[in-house]
Short mmCIF file of C-alpha atoms in Angstrom, two decimals:
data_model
loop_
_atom_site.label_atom_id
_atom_site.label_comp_id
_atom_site.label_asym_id
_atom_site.label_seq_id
_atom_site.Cartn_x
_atom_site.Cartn_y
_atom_site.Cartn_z
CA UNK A 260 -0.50 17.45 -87.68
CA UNK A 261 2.45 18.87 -89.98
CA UNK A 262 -0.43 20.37 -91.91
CA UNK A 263 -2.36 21.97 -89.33
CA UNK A 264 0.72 23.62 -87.87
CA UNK A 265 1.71 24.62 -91.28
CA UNK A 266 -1.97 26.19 -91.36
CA UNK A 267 -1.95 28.06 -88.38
CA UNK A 268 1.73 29.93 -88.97
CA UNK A 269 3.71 27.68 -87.16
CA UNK A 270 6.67 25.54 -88.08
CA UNK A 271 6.23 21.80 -87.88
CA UNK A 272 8.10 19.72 -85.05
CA UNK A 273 9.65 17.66 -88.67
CA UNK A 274 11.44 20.66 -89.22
CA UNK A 275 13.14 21.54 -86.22
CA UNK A 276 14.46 17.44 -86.28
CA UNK A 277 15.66 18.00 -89.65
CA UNK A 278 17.48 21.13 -88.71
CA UNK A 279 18.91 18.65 -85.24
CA UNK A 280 20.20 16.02 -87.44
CA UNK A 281 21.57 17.81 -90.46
CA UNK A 282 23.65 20.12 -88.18
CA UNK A 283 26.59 18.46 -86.04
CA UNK A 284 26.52 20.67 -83.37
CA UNK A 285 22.95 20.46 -82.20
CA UNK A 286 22.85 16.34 -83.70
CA UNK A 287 26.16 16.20 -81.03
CA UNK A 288 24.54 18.34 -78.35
CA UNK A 289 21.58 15.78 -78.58
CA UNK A 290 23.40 12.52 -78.01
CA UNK A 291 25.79 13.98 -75.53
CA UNK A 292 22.95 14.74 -73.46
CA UNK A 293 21.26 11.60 -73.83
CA UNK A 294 24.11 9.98 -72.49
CA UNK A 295 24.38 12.75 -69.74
CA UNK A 296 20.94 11.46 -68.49
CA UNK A 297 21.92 8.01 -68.68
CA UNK A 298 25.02 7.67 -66.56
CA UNK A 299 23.78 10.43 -64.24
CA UNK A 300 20.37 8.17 -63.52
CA UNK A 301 22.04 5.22 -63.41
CA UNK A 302 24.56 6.43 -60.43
CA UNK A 303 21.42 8.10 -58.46
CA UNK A 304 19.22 4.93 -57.56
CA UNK A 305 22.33 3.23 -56.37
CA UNK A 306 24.97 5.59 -54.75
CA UNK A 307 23.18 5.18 -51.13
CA UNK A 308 23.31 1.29 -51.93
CA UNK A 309 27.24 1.46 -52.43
CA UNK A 310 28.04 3.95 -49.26
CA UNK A 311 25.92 1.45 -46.96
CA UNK A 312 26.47 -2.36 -48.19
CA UNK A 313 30.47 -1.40 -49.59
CA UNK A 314 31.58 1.25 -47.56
CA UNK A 315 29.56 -0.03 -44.29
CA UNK A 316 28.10 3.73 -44.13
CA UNK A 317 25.12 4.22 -41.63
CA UNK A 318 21.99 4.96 -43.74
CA UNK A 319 22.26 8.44 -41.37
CA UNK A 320 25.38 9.33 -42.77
CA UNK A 321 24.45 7.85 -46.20
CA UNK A 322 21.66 10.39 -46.38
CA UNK A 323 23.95 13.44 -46.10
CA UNK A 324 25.67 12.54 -49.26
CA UNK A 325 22.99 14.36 -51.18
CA UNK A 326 23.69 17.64 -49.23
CA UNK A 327 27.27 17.63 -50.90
CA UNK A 328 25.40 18.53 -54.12
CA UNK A 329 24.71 22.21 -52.55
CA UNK A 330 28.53 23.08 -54.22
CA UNK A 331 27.31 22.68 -57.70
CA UNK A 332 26.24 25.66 -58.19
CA UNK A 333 28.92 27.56 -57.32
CA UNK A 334 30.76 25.21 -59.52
CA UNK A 335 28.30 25.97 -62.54
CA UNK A 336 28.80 29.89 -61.91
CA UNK A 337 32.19 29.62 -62.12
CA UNK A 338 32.29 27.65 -65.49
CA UNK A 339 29.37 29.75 -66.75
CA UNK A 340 31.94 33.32 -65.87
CA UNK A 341 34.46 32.01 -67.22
CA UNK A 342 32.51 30.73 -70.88
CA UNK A 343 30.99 33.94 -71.13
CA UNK A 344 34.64 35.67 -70.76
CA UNK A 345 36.38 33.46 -73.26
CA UNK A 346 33.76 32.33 -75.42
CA UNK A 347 34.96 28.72 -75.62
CA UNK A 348 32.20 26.75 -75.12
CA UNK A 349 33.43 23.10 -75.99
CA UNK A 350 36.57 23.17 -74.58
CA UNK A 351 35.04 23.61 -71.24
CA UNK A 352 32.34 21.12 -71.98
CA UNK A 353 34.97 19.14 -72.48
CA UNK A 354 36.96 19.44 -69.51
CA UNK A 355 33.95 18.89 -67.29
CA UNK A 356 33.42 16.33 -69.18
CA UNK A 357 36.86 14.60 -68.05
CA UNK A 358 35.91 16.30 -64.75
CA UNK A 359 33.42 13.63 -64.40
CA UNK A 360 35.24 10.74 -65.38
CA UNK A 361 37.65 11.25 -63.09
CA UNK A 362 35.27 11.75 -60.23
CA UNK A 363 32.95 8.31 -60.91
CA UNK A 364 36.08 6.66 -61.46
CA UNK A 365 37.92 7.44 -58.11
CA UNK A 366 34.71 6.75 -56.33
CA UNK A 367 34.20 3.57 -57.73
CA UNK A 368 37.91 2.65 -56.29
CA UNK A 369 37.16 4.38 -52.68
CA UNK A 370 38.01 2.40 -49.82
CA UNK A 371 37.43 5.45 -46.84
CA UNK A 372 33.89 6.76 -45.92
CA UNK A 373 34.90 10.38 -46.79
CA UNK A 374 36.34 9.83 -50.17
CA UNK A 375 32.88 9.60 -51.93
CA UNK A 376 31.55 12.54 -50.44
CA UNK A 377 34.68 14.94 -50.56
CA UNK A 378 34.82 13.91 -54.83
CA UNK A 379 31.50 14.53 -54.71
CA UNK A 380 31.22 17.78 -53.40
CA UNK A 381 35.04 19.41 -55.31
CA UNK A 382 35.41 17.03 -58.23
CA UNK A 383 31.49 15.80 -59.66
CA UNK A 384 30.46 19.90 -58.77
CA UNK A 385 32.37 20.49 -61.94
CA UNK A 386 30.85 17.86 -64.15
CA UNK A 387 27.55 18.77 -63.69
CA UNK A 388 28.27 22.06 -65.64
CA UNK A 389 29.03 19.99 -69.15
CA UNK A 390 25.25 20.26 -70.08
CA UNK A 391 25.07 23.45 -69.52
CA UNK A 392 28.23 24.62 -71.45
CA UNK A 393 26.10 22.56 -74.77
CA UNK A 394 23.15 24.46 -73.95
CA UNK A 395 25.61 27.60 -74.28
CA UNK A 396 26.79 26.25 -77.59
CA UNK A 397 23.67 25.38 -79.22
CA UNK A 398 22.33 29.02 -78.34
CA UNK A 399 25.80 30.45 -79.60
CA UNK A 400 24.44 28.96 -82.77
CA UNK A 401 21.04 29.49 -82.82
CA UNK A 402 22.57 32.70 -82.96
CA UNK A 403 23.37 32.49 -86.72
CA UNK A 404 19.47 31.84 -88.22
CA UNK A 405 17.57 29.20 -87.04
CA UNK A 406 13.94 30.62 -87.85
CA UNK A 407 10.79 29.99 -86.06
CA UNK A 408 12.40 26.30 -84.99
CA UNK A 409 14.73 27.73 -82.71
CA UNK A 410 12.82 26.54 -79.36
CA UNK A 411 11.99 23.16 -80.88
CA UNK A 412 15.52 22.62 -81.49
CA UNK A 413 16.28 23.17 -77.87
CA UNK A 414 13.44 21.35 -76.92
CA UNK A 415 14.45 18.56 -79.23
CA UNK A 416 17.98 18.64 -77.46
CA UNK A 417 16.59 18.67 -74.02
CA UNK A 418 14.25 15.71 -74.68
CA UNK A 419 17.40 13.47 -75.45
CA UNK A 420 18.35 14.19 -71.89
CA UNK A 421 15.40 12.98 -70.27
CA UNK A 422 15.15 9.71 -72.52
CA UNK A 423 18.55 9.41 -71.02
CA UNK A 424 17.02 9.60 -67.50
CA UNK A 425 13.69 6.91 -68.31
CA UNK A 426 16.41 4.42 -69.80
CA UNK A 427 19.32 5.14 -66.97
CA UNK A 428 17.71 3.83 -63.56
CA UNK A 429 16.76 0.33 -65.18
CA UNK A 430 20.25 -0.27 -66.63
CA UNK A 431 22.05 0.88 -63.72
CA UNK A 432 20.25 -1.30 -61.60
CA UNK A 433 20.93 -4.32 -64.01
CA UNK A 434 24.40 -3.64 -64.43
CA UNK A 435 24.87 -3.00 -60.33
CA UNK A 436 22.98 -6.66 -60.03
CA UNK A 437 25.12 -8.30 -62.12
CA UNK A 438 28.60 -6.80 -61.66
CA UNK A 439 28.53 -5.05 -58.41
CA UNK A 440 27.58 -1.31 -57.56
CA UNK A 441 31.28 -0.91 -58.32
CA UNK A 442 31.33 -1.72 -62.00
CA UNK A 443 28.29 0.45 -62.37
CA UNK A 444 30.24 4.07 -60.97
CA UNK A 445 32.78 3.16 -63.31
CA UNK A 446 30.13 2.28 -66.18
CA UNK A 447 28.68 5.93 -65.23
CA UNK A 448 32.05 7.27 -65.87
CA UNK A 449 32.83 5.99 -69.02
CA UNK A 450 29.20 7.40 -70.10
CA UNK A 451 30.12 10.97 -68.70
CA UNK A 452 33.42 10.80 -70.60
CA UNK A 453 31.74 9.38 -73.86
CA UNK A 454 29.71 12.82 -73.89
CA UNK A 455 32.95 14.37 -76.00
CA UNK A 456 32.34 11.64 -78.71
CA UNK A 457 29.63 12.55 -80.39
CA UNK A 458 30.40 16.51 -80.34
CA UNK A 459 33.65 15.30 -82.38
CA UNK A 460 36.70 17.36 -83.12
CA UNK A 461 33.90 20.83 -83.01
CA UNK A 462 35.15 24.40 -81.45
CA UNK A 463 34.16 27.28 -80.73
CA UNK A 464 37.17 30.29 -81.48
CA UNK A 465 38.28 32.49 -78.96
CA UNK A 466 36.23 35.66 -78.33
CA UNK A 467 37.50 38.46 -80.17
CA UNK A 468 36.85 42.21 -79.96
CA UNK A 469 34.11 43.60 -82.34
CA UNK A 470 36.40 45.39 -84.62
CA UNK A 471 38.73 42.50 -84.80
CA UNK A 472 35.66 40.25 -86.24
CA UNK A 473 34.56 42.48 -88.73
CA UNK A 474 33.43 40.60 -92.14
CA UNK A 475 36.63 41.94 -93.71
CA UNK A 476 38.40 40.68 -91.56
CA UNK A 477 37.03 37.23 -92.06
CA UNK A 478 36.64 37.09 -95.29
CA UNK A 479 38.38 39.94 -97.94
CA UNK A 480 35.39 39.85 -100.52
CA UNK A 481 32.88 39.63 -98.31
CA UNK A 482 29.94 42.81 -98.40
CA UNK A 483 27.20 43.42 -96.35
CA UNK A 484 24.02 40.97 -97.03
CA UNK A 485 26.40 38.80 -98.67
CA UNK A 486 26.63 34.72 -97.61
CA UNK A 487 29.91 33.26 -97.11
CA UNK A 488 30.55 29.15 -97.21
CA UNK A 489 28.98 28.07 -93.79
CA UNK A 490 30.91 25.19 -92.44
CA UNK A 491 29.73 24.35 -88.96
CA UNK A 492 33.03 26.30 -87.17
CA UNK A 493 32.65 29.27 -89.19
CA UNK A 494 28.86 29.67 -88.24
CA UNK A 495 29.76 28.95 -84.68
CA UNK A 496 33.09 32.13 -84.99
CA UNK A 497 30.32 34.24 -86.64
CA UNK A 498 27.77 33.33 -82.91
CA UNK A 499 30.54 33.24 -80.50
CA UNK A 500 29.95 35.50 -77.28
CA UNK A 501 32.06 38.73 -77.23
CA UNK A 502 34.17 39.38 -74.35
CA UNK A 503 32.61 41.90 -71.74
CA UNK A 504 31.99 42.61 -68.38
CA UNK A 505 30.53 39.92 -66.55
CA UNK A 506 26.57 40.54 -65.52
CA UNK A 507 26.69 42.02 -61.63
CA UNK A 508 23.87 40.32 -59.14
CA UNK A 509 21.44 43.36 -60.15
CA UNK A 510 21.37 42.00 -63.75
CA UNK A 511 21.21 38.58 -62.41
CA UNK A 512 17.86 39.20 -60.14
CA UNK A 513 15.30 38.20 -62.26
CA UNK A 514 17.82 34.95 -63.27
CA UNK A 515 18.03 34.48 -59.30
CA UNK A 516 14.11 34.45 -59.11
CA UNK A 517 13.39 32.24 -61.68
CA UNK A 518 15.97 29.34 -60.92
CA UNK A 519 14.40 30.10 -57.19
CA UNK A 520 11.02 29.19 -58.09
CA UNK A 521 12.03 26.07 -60.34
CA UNK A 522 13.80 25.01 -56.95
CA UNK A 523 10.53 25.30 -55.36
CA UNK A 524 8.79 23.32 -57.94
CA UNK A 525 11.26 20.74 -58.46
CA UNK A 526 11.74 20.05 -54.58
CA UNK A 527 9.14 17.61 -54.92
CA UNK A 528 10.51 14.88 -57.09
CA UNK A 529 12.95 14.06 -54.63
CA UNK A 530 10.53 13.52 -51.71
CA UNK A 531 8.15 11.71 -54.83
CA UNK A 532 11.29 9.35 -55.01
CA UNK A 533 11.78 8.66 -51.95
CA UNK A 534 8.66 8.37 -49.97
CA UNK A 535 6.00 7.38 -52.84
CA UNK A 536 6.82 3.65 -53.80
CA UNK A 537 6.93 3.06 -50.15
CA UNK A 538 4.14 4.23 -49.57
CA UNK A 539 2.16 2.60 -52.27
CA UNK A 540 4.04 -0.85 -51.46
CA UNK A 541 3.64 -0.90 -47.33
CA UNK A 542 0.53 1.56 -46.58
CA UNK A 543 -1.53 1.01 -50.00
CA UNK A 544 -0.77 -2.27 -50.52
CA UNK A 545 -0.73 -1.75 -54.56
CA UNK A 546 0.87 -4.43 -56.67
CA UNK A 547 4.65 -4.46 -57.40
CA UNK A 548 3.37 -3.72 -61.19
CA UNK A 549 1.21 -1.52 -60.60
CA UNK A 550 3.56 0.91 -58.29
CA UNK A 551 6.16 0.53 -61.10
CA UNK A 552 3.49 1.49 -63.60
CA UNK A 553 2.66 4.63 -61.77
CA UNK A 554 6.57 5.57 -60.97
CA UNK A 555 7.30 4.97 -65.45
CA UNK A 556 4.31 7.04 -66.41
CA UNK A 557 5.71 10.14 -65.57
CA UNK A 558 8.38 10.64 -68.03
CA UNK A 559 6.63 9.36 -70.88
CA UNK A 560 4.30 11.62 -70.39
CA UNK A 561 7.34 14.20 -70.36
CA UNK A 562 8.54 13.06 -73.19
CA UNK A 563 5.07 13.32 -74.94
CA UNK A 564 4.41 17.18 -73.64
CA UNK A 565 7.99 18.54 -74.25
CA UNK A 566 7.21 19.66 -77.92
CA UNK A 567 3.61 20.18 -77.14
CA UNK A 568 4.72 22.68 -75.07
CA UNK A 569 6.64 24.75 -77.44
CA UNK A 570 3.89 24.95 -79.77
CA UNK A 571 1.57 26.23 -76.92
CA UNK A 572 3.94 28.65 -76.04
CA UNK A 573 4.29 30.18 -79.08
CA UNK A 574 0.36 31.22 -78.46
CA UNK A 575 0.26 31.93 -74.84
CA UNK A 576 3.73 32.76 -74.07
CA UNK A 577 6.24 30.82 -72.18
CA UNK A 578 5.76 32.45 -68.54
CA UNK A 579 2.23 31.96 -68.66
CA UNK A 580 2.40 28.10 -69.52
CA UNK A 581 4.80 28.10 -67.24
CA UNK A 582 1.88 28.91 -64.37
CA UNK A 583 0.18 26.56 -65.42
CA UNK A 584 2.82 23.65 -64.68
CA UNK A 585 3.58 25.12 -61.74
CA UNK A 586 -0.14 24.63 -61.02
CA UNK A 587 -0.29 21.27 -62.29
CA UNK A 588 2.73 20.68 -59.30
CA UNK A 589 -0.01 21.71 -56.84
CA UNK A 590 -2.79 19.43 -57.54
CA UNK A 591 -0.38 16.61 -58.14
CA UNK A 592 1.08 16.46 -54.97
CA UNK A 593 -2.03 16.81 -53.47
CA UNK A 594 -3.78 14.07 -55.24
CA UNK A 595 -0.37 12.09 -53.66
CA UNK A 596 -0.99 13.42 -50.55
CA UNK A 597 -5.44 13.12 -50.08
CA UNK A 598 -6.69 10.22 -52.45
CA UNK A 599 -5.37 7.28 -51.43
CA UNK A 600 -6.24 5.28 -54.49
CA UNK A 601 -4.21 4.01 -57.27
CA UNK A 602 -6.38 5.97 -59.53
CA UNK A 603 -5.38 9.02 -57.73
CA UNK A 604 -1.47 8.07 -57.94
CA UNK A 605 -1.89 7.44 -62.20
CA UNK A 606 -3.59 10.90 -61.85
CA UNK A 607 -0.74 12.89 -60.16
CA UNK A 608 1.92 11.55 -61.88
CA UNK A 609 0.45 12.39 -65.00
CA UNK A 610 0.23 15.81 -63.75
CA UNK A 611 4.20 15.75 -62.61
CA UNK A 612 4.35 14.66 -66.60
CA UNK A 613 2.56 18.17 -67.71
CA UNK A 614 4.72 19.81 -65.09
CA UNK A 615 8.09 18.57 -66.69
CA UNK A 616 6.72 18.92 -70.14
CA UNK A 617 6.35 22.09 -69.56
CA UNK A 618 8.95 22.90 -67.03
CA UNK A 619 11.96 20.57 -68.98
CA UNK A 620 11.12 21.83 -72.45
CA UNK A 621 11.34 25.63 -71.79
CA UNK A 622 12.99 26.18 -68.58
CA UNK A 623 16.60 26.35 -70.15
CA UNK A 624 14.91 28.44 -72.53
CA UNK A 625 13.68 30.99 -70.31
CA UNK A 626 16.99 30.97 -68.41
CA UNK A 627 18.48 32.55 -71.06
CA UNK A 628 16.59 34.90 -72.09
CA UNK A 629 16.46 36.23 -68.39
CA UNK A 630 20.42 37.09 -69.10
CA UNK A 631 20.83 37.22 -72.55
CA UNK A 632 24.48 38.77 -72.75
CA UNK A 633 25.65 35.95 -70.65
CA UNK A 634 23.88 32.84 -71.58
CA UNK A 635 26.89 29.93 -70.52
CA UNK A 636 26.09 31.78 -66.78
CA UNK A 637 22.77 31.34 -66.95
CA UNK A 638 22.58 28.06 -68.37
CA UNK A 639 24.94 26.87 -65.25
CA UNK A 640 22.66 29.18 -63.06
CA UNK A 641 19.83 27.25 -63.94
CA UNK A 642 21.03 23.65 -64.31
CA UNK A 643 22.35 23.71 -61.15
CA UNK A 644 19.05 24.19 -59.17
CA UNK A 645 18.17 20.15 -59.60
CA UNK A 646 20.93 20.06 -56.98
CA UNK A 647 19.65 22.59 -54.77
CA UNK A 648 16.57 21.21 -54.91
CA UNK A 649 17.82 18.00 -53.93
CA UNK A 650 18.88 19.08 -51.04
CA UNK A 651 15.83 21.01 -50.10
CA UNK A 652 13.58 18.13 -50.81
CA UNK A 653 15.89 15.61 -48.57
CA UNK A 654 15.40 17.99 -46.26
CA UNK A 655 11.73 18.42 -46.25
CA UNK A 656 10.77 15.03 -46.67
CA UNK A 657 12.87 14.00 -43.53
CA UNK A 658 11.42 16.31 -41.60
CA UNK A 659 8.21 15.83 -43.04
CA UNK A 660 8.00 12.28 -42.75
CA UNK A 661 8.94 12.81 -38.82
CA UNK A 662 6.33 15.40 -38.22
CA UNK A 663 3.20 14.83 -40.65
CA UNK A 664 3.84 10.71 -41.25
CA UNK A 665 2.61 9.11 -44.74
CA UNK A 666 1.18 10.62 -46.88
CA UNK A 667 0.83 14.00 -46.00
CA UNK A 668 4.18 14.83 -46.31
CA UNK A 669 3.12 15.44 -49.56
CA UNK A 670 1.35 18.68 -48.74
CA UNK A 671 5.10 20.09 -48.09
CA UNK A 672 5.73 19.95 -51.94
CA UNK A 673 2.20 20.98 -52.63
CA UNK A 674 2.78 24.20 -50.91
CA UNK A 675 6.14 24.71 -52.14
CA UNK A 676 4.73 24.10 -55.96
CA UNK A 677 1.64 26.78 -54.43
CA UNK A 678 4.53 29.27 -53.86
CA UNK A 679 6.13 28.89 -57.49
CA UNK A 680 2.69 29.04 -59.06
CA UNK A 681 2.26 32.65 -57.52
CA UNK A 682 6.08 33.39 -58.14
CA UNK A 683 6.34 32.70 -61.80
CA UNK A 684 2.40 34.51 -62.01
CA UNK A 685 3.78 37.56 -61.13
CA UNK A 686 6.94 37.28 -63.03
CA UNK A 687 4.76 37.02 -66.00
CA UNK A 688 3.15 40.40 -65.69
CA UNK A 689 6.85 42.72 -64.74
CA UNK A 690 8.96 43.64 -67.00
CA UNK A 691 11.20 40.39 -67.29
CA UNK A 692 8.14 38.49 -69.12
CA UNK A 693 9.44 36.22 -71.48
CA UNK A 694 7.04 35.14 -74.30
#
């Protein structure tokens, strides 16, 4: 494969995981992230469990706890502003990071119905904007010369994140089994604090004017086209964002559209979540097995596309891939919502695996490039929609489920996904294109 790719212009996947390990930043980035994923999945399946069986929460009430993640994205904009001001990625990261410690931790202790959804809504808001301040960081230093491998390395980084998520839902549940939902939040906690391990004792400099970072001023022999020792801080002083005025909402548009549409596309996992097991287990009548077959297929499919993806769009452009996921969304939901069969369940989730493949590897990617002179911003921007869309798809499925039954509540996501596939078409032929 190495070969062929080396044939056709393109630089092998190897090479972009050589460039991952042998550079602490990204090699950091990459386990943080992985254990984002897996104390952030193993809190999800469970955090309705805790409110109703140790809190005595009505499942009514329980449900509303996912509207309390509508705050992270103001949250995320006001970490990205302020990372894009100052420049100082990882010190951010890192209080978010503690930011989420804090939060699992004092929820796992809550004794009053409102604590859990008051930390959830001011303190957890916060942590959710630690990925995004790496994703800052890694461009920062992608910055400095990664090649053609650029994309793969973000791709690379992104993957660990959703390994995080397969392996997170299955040890949460164990752990909540076997020492109570309680030991889990705090489990969940530790893992969200644990994300400033791997990124060790890295930082990025404060933001300095242009003439104050000139390469006399960093190093007295240097000349132009000369190379000075690259330790992994200097390259990072050499990428760090200048200080300037922060992107108004006109510059932000095509940003705004983008995370929009992703919203609309990834609306559907949480009504897939929710409503699909039961309705393979009580309508279908499928095996226990053979639900939980269909439910794991998904991400390793994911997992499969991500780099797939990049090497696709490097020959038909990012945007216009990005249709084509969208698309997939579509015919998934509808082969959830119109077959009936198990066959036709394997089939759509395999097509919600080319939509994340597609969607997870470059989205991030995309984001950025939509608002290049502030990329902490739109790396927030964007990684906050999974939250808005969480809310939209509790929404939809409740009232969907009310109004339309099993399984055509599926058709709600279908048509949502039908949207974004238009959206993101014509956002491929203006002027903010990405290839």
């Amino acid at each position: 494969m190495s070969r062929i790719l080396a044939a056709d212009g393109v630089a092998p996947t190897p090479s972009a995981l050589r460039t991952v390990w042998n550079s602490p930043l990204y090699r950091g980035a990459t386990f943080a992230l992985f254990l984002s994923g897996l104390g952030a999945s193993a809190a999800a399946p469970q955090i309705t469990l805790f409110l109703v069986d140790d809190l005595h929460v009505p499942l009514t009430t329980a449900g509303l706890y996912y509207l309390t993640s509508i705050t992270a994205p103001v949250a995320g904009y006001l970490v990205g502003a302020r990372s894009d001001r100052t420049g100082r990625r990882l010190g951010l990261f890192r209080l978010c990071a503690l930011a989420g410690f804090l939060g699992w931790t004092a929820m796992a202790v809550s004794d009053q119905v409102w604590m859990p959804f008051v930390i959830s809504a001011v303190v957890l808001a916060f942590a959710g904007a630690a990925g995004s301040q790496l994703f800052a960081a890694v461009h920062d230093e992608l910055r400095a010369g990664a090649g053609s491998v650029g994309d793969g390395i973000v791709s690379i980084v992104r993957m660990a994140m959703t390994a995080g998520w397969i392996v997170g839902p299955v040890a949460g549940s164990l752990l909540a089994t076997a020492a109570g939902p309680r030991a889990m939040l705090v489990a969940t906690g530790l893992c969200t604090l644990a994300q400033v391990v791997p990124m060790g004792f890295a930082r990025t400099p404060s933001a300095r004017t242009p003439s104050a970072r000139t390469p006399s001023a960093r190093t007295p022999s240097a000349r132009p086209g000369a190379k000075t020792p690259a330790t992994s801080e200097a390259r990072t002083e050499i990428s760090a964002v200048r200080p300037g005025p922060h992107p108004g909402v006109r510059a932000m548009l095509p940003l705004l559209a983008f995370t929009g549409l992703y919203v609309l596309v990834y609306a559907g996992e949480p009504i897939k979540y929710g409503y699909l097991t039961i309705y393979m287990l009580n309508d279908m009548r499928l095996p226990t097995a053979v639900s939980g077959a269909v439910i794991g297929i998904q991400p390793l499919i994911e997992l499969i596309l991500m780099p797939v993806a990049v090497v696709v769009a490097r020959r038909i452009g990012m945007m216009p891939l990005m249709v084509l996921g969208a698309a997939f969304g579509v015919v998934a939901n509808l082969c959830f919502a119109l077959t009936g069969s198990a066959f036709g369940m394997f089939a759509g989730q395999i097509l919600m695996g080319g939509v994340w493949g597609v969607f997870a590897g470059l989205g991030i990617i995309v984001a950025q490039r939509l608002l290049p002179e502030a990329v902490a911003t739109a790396s927030a921007v964007f990684m906050s929609s999974p939250a808005i869309a969480s809310a939209l798809g509790g929404l939809t499925g409740s009232l969907g489920v009310s109004l339309l039954g099993l399984p055509l509540v599926f058709l709600a996501p279908a048509l949502y996904s039908l949207v974004a596939t238009i959206g993101i078409a014509f956002m491929s032929r203006s002027r903010h294109a990405v290839g």
